[in-house]
Amino acid sequence: MSTKPPQSPPLRAAAEARLADARTPAPIRPAEELLHELQVHQIELEMQNEDLRRAQFALEESRDRYVDLYDFAPVGYLTLTDTGLIAEANLTGAALLGVDRVKLLHRHFSRFVTPEASDYWHLQFMRVLLRDDRQICELAMRRADGSRFHAHLDCLCRAAGDQLPRVRIALTDISARRHADEELRIAAIAFESQEGIMVSDSHGVIVRVNPAFTRLTGYSAFEAIGQTPALLRSGRHDKPFYDRMWQALRENGYWQGEMWNKRKNGKVYAEWLTISAVKTPEGETTHYVGTFSEITQNKEAQAEIHRLAYYDALTHLPNRRLLLDRLGQALASSSRSGCHGAVLFIDLDNFKTLNDTRGHAVGDLLLGEVAQRLQSGVREGDTISRLGDTISRLGGDEYVVVLEDLSLEAVEAAAQARAVGEKVRAALARPYDLDGREFHCTASVGITLFRGHEATLDALLKQADLALYQAKGAGRNCLCFFDPAMQSTLDEYSALEADLRLAVQRGQLQLYYQPQLDSARRVIGAEALLRWRHPQRGPIAPDVFIPLAEESGLILPIGRWVLETACAQIKAWSAHAATHDLRLAVNVSARQFRHADFVAEVKEVLAASGADPSRLKIELTESLVIDNVAETIARMRALKALGIGFSMDDFGTGFSSLSYLKRLPLEQLKIDRSFVNDLATDPNDAAIVQTIITMGHTLGLDVIAEGVETEAQLARLDQYGCTAYQGFLFSRPLPIAEFEAFLGL
Ligand code: C2E
Ligand code: CA
Ligand code: CA
């Protein structure tokens, strides 16, 4: 302490007081006075000393506090020289740069700046120095160990007197904040995504929605916020659905699935929704974030595809594909339960008639009505069939019903199936009101039983079809069962096909001739009808083997043989006056007619035989013609050019339409024998026959009736203006010798 503290009257007074305390009463003699002065002075000095010590202590304390604050501040403090060397650093600063403070001093601060940011830093540093001013910047920095961080720098230039300026830097690590900013930016962009986003609080109250939400739901943010997602409920989900969803959210904090919701405009749509719970680190749910995208179109497309693939467009009944599917399931379930099931084939008896007389639209009405009756008639109050029973339409007027869970006993199961079959028949036999007109229709039913996988799907359908075929054969409005005897019929079929292959070479085929007569009962020609004389079975009717021949392709060699034989016969007849003018009609099947070489083949056969083409008539069916009208017409024209005539066989049973009929180069219509058969009894059929004859005349075609069995039929036909006849009334189809005998030769 070199400087003398100035004397102050209070100090003096205090010293005096202290001295008086020590020695009372006060002396007044001069020597004593001097001593007194000295003593006071000494005390004064002591007191001054004490003050100074206290001041120094306070000073030291505050310096320590400052150093602590400086060193342990949450911010790094660095002081740089004007050349950028680190002159001072607090502990935080050293820690931020990852270097011990001692080692930090005199190193270039720029060493801690990443190379990419280095230019930018120099610019900032120069600015601070030159403008003598504060600069704030953010900088990518690099620690001694190479790791990087983002720093916020607050730089200040300090120049004291003539000293060189120094730059003080307050350095903060803002990596975390930068990261959070980035996250926020990403979140903000995500929030603007195409997906609808809805954030709700833990009570389910909506707190935020994005623009996509508004686009998808129709609700603005203003309308949605404060509401709960119940705003969107479509009513398509039951309570258990939502319960399951909340349970999953509680347990896993997550739910995902399809949901039907309702837009503001009332339209229901499907969305794919993901809900995540937002939780605090302690596990408490604070928010739910739901993101969704619309999938209605997908779903609609899916449903449409499903509908097209599995349902019949006309009746909305399952189609063949779905039937097979369901039948497969039925077999599986039957093999588990041991219960029998049944397949019912149902075919309408007079559908073609309706289609032909009243048109397709009315035919469609009937098909739809039948579908409805099957659905209600089969199930209604029925203890046998159940709601799960499959009722399907195979196409045309064929329906299939699959019954499940019938009895364990075959006989009882058969009785149950028959009961349903009878019920179906009765339901379908009730009169129909079609477009204001009453229509009567019956149905034939073929039934087969199944149990487990004893028979394959295909076999089952074949069996039922066979039973139906039998039912049809037994007369209309019938019900028939497939039985093991029929199975052997099936087996016979394959054996038969094998035999048929050899029939042509072995000369087992024969042509029979059924006379065709005019109104005066004069024979004007014949229809050539094929017979197969099987070595073991004897004569086999073409209804049995022609379909086989069609399927196997054998119809081509067989058809050629028929043509050759017929032409040879025409040639033989041409030699006699009595047979010279006879026309011979030959049946040509679809597969044969469509064969690319058909026209050439006919020419060839005609040429080879030397037969007069004008004596040959080809019978075609309507179904053959309508399959490819243009192609058929071209082919018919080519043959007609040769002189061959055409008769439309089985007329009335197909899709008769005047429009195409007019375009065909036909010569004759042949009324199907089913119409002729019921002519006298069924007014409907009578009307059809009349129409056909009138139509034929209008088109300039002659009309022949086949299947004439009675005089009554003949009389009717004659009355309606028919001019040619064929049928058992006159003669059955006959071998050539008998035919010629019939002619009286
Ligand atoms: P389709 O062309 O309709 O032949 C008429 C069928 O009616 C013949 O049966 C004939 O015997 C039968 N029929 C004739 N008059 C009467 C009658 O008064 N009452 C009854 N109930 N039936 C009568 P078929 O000979 O059994 O021939 C059946 C079918 O086989 C033919 O029907 C035809 O589609 C086909 N077919 C016959 N021969 C040939 C052939 O050479 N080639 C082709 N592709 N098919 C043939
Ligand atoms: Ca025919
Ligand atoms: Ca016919």
mmCIF file of N, CA and C in Angstrom, residues 25 115 482 584 587:
data_model
loop_
_atom_site.group_PDB
_atom_site.id
_atom_site.type_symbol
_atom_site.label_atom_id
_atom_site.label_comp_id
_atom_site.label_asym_id
_atom_site.label_seq_id
_atom_site.Cartn_x
_atom_site.Cartn_y
_atom_site.Cartn_z
ATOM 1 N N PRO A 25 -10.885 8.827 31.760
ATOM 2 C CA PRO A 25 -11.207 10.034 30.995
ATOM 3 C C PRO A 25 -9.996 10.529 30.218
ATOM 4 N N PRO A 115 -13.794 -26.501 -44.350
ATOM 5 C CA PRO A 115 -13.231 -25.912 -45.587
ATOM 6 C C PRO A 115 -14.298 -25.210 -46.421
ATOM 7 N N PHE A 482 -79.427 -88.343 -61.361
ATOM 8 C CA PHE A 482 -78.293 -89.062 -61.902
ATOM 9 C C PHE A 482 -78.088 -90.278 -61.011
ATOM 10 N N LEU A 584 -81.938 -84.007 -102.489
ATOM 11 C CA LEU A 584 -81.448 -84.688 -101.300
ATOM 12 C C LEU A 584 -80.849 -83.663 -100.336
ATOM 13 N N ASN A 587 -77.327 -82.825 -93.825
ATOM 14 C CA ASN A 587 -77.036 -81.999 -92.642
ATOM 15 C C ASN A 587 -75.539 -81.704 -92.564
#
